[in-house]
Coordinates of C-alpha atoms in Angstrom, one line a residue:
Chain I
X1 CA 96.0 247.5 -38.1
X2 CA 93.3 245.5 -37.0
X3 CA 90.6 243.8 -38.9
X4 CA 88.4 242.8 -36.2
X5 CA 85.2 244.4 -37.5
X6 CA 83.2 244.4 -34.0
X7 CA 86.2 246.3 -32.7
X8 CA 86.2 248.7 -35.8
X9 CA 83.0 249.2 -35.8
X10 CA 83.0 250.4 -32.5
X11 CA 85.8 252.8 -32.5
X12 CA 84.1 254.1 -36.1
X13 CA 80.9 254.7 -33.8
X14 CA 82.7 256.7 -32.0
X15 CA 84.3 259.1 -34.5
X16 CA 87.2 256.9 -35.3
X17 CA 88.0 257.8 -39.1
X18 CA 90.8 255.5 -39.5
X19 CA 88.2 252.5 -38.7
X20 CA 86.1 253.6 -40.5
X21 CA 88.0 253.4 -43.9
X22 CA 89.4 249.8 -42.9
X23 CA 85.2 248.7 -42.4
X24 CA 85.1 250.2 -45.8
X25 CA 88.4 247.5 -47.2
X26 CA 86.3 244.9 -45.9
X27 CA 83.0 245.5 -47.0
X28 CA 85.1 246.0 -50.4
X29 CA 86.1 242.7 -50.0
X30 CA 82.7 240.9 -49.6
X31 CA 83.0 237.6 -47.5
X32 CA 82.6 237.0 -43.9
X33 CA 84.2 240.1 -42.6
X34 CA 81.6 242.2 -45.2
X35 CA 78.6 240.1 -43.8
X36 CA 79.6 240.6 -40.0
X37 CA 79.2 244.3 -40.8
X38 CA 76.0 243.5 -42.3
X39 CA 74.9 242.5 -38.8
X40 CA 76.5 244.8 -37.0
X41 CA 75.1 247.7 -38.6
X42 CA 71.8 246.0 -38.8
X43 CA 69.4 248.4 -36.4
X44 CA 71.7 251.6 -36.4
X45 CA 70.7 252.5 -40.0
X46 CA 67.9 254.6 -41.3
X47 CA 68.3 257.5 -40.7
X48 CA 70.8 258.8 -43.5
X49 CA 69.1 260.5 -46.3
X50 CA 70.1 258.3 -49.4
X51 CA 71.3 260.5 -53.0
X52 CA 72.3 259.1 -55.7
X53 CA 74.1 261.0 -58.5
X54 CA 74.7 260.3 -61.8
X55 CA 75.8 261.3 -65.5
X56 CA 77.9 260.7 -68.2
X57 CA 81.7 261.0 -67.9
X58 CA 82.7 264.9 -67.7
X59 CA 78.9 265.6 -66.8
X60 CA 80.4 267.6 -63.6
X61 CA 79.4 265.3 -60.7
X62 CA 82.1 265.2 -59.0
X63 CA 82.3 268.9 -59.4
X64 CA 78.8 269.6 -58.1
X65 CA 79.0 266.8 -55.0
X66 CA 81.8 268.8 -54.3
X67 CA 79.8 271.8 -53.6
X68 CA 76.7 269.8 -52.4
X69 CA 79.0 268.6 -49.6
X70 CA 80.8 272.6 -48.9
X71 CA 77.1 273.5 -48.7
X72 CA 76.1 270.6 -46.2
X73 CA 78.8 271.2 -43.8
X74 CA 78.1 274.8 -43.7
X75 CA 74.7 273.7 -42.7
X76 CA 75.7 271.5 -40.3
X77 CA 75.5 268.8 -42.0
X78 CA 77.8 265.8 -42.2
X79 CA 77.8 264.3 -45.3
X80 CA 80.0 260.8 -46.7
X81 CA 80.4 260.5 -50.0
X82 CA 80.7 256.9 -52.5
X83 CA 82.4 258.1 -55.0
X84 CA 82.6 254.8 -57.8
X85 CA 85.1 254.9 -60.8
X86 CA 85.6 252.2 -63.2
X87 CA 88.9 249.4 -62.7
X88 CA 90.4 248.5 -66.2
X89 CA 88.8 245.5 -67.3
X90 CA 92.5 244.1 -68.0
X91 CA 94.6 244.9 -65.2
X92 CA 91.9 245.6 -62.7
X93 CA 93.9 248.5 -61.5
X94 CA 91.8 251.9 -61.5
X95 CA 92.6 255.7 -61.2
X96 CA 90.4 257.5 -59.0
X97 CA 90.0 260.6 -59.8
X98 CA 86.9 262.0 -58.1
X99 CA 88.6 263.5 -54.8
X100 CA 90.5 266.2 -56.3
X101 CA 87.3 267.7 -58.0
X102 CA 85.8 267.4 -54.3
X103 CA 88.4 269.5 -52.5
X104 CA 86.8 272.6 -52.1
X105 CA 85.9 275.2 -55.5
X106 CA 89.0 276.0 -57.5
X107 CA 91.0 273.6 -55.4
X108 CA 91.7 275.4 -52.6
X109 CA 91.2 272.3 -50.3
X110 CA 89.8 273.7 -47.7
X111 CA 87.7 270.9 -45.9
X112 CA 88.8 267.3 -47.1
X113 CA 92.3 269.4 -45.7
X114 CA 90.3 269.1 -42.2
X115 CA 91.2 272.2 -41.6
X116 CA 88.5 275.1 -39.7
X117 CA 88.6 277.4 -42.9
X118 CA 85.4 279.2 -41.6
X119 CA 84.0 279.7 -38.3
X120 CA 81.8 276.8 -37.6
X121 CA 82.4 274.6 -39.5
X122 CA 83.2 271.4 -38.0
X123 CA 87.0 269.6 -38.9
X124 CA 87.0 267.1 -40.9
X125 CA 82.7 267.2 -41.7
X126 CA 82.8 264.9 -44.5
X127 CA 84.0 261.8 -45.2
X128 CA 85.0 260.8 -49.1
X129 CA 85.6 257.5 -49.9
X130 CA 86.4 256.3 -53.8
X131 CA 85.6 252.9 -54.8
X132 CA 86.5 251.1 -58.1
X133 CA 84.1 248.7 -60.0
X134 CA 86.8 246.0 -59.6
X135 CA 84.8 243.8 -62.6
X136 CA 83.8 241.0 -61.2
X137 CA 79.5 240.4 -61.4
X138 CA 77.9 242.1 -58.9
X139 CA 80.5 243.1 -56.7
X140 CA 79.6 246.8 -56.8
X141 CA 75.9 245.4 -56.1
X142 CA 77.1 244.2 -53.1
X143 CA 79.5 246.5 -51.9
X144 CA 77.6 250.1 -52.5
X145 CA 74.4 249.0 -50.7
X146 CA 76.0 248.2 -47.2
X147 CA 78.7 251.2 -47.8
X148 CA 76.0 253.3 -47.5
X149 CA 74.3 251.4 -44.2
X150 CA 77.8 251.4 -43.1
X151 CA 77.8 255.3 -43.5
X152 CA 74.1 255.7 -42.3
X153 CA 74.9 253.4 -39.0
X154 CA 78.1 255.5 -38.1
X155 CA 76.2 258.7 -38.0
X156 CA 76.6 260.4 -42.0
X157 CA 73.9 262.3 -43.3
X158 CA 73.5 262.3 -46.0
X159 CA 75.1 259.5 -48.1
X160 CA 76.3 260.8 -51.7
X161 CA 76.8 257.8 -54.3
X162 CA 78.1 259.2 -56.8
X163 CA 78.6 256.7 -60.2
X164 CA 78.9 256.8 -64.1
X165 CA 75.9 256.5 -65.5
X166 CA 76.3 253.7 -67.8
X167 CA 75.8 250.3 -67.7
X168 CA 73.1 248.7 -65.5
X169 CA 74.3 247.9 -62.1
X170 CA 75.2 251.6 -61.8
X171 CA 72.0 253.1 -63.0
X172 CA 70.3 250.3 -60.5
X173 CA 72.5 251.6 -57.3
X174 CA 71.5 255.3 -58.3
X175 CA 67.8 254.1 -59.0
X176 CA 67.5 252.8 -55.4
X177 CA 68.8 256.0 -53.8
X178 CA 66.3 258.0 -51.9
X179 CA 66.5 260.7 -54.3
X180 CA 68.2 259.8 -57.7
X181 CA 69.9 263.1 -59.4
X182 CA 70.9 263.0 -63.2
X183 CA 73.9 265.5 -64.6
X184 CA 73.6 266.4 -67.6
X185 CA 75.7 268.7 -69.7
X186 CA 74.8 270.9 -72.7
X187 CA 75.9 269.2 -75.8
X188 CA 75.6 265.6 -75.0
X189 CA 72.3 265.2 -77.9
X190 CA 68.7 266.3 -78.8
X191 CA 64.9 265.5 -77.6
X192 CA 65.4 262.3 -79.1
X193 CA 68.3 261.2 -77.3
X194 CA 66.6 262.5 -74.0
X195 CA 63.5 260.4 -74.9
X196 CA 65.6 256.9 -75.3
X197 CA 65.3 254.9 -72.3
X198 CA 67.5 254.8 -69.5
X199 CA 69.5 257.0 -67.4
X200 CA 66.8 259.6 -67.9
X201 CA 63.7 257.8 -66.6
X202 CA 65.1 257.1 -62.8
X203 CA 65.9 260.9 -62.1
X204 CA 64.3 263.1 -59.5
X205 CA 65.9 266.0 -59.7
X206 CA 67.5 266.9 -63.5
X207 CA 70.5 269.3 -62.7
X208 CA 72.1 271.0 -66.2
X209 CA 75.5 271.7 -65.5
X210 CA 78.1 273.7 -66.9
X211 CA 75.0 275.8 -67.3
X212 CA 77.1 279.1 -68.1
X213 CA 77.9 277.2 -71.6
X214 CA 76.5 277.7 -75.2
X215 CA 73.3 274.7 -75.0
X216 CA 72.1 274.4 -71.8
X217 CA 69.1 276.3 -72.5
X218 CA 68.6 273.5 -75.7
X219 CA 69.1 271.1 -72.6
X220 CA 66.5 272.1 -70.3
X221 CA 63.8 272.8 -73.0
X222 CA 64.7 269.3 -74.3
X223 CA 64.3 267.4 -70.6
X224 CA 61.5 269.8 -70.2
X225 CA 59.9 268.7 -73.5
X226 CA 60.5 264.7 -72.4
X227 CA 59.0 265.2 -69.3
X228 CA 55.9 266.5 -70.7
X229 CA 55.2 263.6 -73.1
X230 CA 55.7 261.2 -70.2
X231 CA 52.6 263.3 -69.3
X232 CA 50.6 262.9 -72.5
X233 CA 51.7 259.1 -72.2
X234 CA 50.5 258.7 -68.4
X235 CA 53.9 257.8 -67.7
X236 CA 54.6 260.0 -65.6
X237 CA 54.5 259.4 -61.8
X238 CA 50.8 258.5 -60.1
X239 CA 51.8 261.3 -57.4
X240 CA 51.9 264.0 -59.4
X241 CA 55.7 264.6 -59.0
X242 CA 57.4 266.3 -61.5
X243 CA 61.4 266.3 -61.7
X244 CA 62.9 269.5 -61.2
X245 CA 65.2 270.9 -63.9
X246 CA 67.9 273.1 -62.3
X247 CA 70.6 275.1 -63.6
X248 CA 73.7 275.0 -62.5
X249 CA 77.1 276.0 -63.1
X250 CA 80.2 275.6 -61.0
X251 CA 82.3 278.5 -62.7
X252 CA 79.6 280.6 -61.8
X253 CA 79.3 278.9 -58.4
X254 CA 75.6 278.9 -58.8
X255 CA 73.3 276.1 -58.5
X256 CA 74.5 273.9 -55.8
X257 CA 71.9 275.3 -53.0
X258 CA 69.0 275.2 -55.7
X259 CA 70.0 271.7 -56.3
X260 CA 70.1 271.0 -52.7
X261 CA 67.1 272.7 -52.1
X262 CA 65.5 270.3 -54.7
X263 CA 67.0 267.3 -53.7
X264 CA 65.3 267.9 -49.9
X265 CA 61.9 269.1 -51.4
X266 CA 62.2 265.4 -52.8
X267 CA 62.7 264.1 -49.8
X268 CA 59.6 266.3 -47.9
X269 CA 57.3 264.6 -51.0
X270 CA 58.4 261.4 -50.5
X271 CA 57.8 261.7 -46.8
X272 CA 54.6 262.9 -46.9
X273 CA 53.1 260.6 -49.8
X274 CA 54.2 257.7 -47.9
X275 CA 56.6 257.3 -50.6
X276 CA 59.6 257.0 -48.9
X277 CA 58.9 253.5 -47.5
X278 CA 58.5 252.2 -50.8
X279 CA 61.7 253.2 -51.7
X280 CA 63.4 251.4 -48.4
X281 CA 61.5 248.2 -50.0
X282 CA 63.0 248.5 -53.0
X283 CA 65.9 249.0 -52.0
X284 CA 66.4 245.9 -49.1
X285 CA 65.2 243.9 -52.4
X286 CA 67.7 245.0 -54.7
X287 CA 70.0 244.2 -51.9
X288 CA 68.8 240.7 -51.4
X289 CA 68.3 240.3 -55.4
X290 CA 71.9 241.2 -55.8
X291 CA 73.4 239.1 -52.9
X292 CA 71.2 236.2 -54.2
X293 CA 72.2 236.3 -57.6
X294 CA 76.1 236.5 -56.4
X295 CA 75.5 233.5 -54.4
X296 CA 73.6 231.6 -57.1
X297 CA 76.7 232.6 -59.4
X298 CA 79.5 231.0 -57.0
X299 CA 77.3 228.2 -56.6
X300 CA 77.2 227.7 -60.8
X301 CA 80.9 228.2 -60.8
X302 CA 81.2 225.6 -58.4
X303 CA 78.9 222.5 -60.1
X304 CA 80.5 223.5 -63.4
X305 CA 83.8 222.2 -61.5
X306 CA 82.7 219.2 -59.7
X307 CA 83.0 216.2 -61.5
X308 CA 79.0 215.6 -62.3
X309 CA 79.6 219.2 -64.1
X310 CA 82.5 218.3 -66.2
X311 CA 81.0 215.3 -67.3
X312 CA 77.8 216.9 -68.1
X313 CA 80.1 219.7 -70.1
X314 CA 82.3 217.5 -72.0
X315 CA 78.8 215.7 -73.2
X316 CA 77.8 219.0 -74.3
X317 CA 80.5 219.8 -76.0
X318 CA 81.2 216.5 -77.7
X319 CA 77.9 217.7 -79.2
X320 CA 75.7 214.3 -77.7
X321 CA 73.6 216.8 -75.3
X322 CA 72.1 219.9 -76.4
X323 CA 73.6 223.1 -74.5
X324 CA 69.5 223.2 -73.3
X325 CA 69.8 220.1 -71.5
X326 CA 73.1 220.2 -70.3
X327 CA 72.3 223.4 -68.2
X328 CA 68.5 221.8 -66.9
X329 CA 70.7 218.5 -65.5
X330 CA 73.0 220.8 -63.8
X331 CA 70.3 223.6 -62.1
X332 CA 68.3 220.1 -61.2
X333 CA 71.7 218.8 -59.6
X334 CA 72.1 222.4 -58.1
X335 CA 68.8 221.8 -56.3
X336 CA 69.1 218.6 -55.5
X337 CA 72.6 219.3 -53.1
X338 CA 71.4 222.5 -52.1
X339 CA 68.5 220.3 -50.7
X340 CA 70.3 217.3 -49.6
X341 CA 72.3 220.2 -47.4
X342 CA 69.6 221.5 -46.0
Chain Y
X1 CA 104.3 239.3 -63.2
X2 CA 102.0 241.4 -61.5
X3 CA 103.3 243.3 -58.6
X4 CA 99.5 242.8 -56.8
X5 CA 98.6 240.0 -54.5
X6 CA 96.3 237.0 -56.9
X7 CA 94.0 239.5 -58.4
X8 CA 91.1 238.1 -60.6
X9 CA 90.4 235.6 -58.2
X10 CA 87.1 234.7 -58.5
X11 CA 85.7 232.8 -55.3
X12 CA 85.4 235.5 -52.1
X13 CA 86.6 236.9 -50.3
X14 CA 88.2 238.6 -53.5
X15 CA 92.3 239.1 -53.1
X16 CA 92.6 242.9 -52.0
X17 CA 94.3 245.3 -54.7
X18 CA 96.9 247.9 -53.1
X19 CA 95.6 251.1 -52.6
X20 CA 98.0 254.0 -53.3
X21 CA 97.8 258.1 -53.1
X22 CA 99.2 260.1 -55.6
X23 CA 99.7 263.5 -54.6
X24 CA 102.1 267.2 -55.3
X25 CA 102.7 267.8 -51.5
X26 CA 102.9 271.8 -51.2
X27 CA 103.2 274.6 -54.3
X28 CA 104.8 272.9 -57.4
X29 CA 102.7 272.7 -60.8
X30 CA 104.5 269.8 -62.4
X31 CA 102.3 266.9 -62.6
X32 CA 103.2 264.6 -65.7
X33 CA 105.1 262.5 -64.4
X34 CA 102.6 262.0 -61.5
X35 CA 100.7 261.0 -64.2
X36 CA 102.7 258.5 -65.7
X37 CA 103.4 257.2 -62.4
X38 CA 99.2 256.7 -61.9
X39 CA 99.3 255.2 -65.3
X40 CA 102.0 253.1 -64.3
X41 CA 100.2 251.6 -61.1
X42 CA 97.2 250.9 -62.5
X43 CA 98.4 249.0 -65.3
X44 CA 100.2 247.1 -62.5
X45 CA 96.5 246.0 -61.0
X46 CA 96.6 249.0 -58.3
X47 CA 94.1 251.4 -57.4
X48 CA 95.3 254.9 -57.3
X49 CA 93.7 257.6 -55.4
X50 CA 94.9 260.8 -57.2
X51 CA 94.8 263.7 -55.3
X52 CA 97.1 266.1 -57.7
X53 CA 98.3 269.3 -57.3
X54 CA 98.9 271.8 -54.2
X55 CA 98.1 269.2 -51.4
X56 CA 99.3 269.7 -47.8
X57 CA 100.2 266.9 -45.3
X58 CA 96.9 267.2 -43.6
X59 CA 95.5 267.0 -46.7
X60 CA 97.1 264.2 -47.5
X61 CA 96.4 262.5 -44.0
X62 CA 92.5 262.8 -44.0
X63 CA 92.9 261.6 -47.7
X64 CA 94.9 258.5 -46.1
X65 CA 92.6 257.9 -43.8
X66 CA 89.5 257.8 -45.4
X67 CA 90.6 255.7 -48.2
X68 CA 92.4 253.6 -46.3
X69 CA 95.3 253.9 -48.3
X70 CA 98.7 251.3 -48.3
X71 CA 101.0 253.3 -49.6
X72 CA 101.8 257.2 -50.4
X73 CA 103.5 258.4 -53.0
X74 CA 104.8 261.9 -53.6
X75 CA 105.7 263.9 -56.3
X76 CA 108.3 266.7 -55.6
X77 CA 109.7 268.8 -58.2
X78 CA 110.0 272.0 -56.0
X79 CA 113.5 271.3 -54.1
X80 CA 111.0 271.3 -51.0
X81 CA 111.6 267.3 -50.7
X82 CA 114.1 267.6 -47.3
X83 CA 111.2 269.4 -45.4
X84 CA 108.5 268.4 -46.9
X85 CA 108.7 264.5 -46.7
X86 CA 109.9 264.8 -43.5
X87 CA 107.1 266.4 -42.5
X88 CA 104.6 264.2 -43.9
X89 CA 106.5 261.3 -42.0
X90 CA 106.5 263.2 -38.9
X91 CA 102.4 264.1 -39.5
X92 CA 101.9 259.9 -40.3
X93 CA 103.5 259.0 -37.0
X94 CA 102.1 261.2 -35.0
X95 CA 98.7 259.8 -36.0
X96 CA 100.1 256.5 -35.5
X97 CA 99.6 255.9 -39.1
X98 CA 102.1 253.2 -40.6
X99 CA 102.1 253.9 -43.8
X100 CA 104.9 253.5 -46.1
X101 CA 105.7 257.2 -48.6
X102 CA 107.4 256.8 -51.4
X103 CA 108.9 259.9 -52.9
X104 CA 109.4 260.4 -56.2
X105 CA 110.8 263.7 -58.7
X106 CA 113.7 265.8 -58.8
X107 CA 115.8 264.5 -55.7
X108 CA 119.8 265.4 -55.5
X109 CA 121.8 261.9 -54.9
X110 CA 122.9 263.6 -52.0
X111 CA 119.6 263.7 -50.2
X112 CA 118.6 260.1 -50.8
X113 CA 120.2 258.5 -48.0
X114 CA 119.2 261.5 -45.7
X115 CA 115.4 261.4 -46.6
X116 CA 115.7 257.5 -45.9
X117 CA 117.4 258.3 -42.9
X118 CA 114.0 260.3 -42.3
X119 CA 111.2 257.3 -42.6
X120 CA 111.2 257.7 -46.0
X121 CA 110.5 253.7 -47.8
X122 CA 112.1 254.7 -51.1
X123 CA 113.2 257.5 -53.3
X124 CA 112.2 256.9 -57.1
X125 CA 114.4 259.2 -59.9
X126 CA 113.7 260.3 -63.2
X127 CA 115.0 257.1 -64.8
X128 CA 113.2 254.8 -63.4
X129 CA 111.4 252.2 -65.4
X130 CA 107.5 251.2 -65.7
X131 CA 108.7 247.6 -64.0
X132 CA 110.5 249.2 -61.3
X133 CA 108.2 251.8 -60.4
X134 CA 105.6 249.3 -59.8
X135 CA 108.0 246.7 -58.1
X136 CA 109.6 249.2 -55.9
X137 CA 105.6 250.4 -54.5
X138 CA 104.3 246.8 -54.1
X139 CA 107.9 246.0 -52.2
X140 CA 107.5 248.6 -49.7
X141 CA 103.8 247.9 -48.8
X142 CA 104.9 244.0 -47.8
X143 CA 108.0 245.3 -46.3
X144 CA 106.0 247.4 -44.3
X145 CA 103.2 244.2 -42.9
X146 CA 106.7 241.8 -42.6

């Protein structure tokens, strides 16, 4: 198959799935494939509404996305979903799971099967695509953010990320969703774990799953009870917004339009308070931040290699330049030849 | 040693790790040694996309698609393997997907050479080892862009 991405982009504007899930390989990549995609998609984007979604391991996102998106394409809709799962640090292979929790409750299949189950609704809605971490710094920083322009610029609304909430880059990608929803399942600690900082503070909507389990009332009073001493602290949001705690439980199969209905009524406040622009800020500058910072790191590896680095290396470690100074004479060098370039 | 292209690489663009679905085409309930097999692959620096039980060829296709997948495998354990990997192949090429499928399980000696016959890249048996399993998926993905 090709990898021309004008010419892939342009079939996946026009309803082309296949081309669509090569664009994806490349932004995966990064490099100059990933950044012609960047400018492609550059003006066809804005209009997706953004979710993140995110939790411990077994929280029940993939569970509950799955039933966001059932719901969304009953509506109408025509949601994509990111779905991120760790590679092993030491072979940098990954199993990724998420899609089989996705395919319709009790795994009956119905629409990643593509198939018109129910009157209406459209084949093949949704598009799910799972993405490993693949280790290396930054990559996911890179490759999550124009995913989801990708997705916006081909026509899905919404975009679904849906990562593990741990570690920072993941908790930054959720943090500069639209509307950031936290999964949290009974059993997982008390008030004092829920007042440690973290995960907890960048949620917009709490949803506590597996709700029809022994705890989940302990959960919600908990959350409940965090939320209000961010009040008494005047940490709480200038706006007035306070994060929804929903109840949900996919046993049951109740929740997922409560949720849904919360994650919207987000959307309507951030909208209306003029919010929502301040989010797209953010978000373009965690984008450049990232890309920056990737940049920065390849030029690093780079001066550490040329022969002024190994120089100034082997001086540092024959111990006759402090680590200090060796790093100052190489940023100043850094400068110097980015300038000299320029 | 690895079966993947130079993984680990760090300048970009990064080296791309094969993408391989994992799935039970039609009703058949054993899935360990799917698992093993996903075990297997991502030790060997692949990603898997593991789609499990009860999955049809359309199913499977959309899955393909989407994820942009190099390779299929198949797990069959339900003596369904002579129409169902057929049908699978048939589905692929009529999307004008080339995509290589592996199959995998239960399969008679006697139906190897006819399910090859068929489209079918390989046919993986119970004693297969870790190594070979891995080799034998890499293989037919750059048999398949020769």
């Amino acid at each position: 198959m090709i990898n021309d991405p004008s010419a892939l982009y342009e079939a996946a504007r026009n309803g082309h799935r296949r081309s669509l899930g090569r664009l994806l390989s490349l932004v995966e990549r990064a490099g100059a494939n990933a950044d012609k995609i960047s400018e492609l998609v550059h003006g066809d984007t804005g209009s997706a509404h953004i979710v993140g979604v995110t939790g411990a391991p077994g929280a029940g996102k993939s569970t509950l996305v799955g039933e966001l998106v059932r719901l969304l394409i009953e509506q109408g809709r025509k949601p994509a979903v990111l779905a991120v799962d760790p590679s092993s640090p030491l072979s940098g292979g990954a199993i990724l799971g998420d899609r089989i929790r996705m395919d319709g409750p009790a795994g009956t299949g119905d629409f990643a099967r593509g198939r018109d189950t129910e009157p209406g609704i459209e084949r093949q809605a949704c598009f799910i695509r799972s993405l490993a971490t693949r280790g290396h710094s930054g990559g996911l920083a890179l490759a999550v953010p124009l995913a989801v322009r990708l997705f916006d610029a081909v026509g899905y609304d919404p975009v679904i990320i849906e990562t593990v909430g741990v570690g920072q880059v993941e908790v930054d990608i959720v943090g500069a969703a639209d509307t950031a929803l936290v999964v949290v399942p009974p059993g997982m600690g008390d008030a004092v774990q829920a007042n440690k900082a973290g995960l907890l503070e960048v949620a917009d909507v709490f949803v506590v799953n597996k709700a029809d389990r022994p705890g989940a009332d302990d959960v919600r009073r908990d959350l409940n009870l965090m939320l209000d001493l961010s009040h008494m602290t005047g940490q709480e949001s200038k706006d007035g917004y306070r994060p929804p705690i929903i109840m949900a439980s996919a046993l049951n199969g109740t929740g997922a339009a409560e949720v849904w209905d919360a994650t919207e009524a987000h959307r309507e406040h951030l909208l209306s308070s003029g919010l929502m622009a301040q989010r797209h800020r953010n978000r373009v500058r965690t984008e450049v931040r990232a890309r920056m910072a990737q940049k920065l790191t390849t030029m690093t590896e780079s001066i550490l290699s040329s022969s002024t680095g190994s120089r100034v290396l082997d001086d540092a470690e024959a111990g006759i330049t402090p680590p200090t100074e060796a790093a100052a004479l190489l940023v100043a060098h850094m400068v110097e030849k980015a300038e000299n370039q320029q | 040693m690895s079966p993947t292209n130079e993984s680990g690489a760090a300048s970009e663009p990064s080296a791309p790790h094969l993408r391989v679905i994992l799935a039970k085409l039609g009703l058949d309930g054993h899935d360990r040694g799917l698992k093993v097999v996903a075990r297997i692959l991502r030790d060997a620096g692949m990603e898997v996309i593991y789609l499990g039980l009860r999955q049809t060829t359309d199913s499977i296709l959309a899955a393909a698609e989407q994820e942009d997948a190099d390779v299929i495998g198949l797990s069959m354990h339900n003596a369904g393997h002579m129409t169902l990997a057929p049908n699978m192949i048939n589905a692929l090429r009529s999307a004008e997907m080339n995509i290589p499928v592996v199959v995998g399980g239960i399969v008679p000696d006697r139906d190897v050479q006819p399910l090859l016959d068929s489209g079918v890249a390989a046919v993986l048996g119970p004693g297969a080892s870790a190594d070979e399993v891995a080799a034998i998926v890499a293989g037919v993905v750059s048999r398949q862009a020769s």
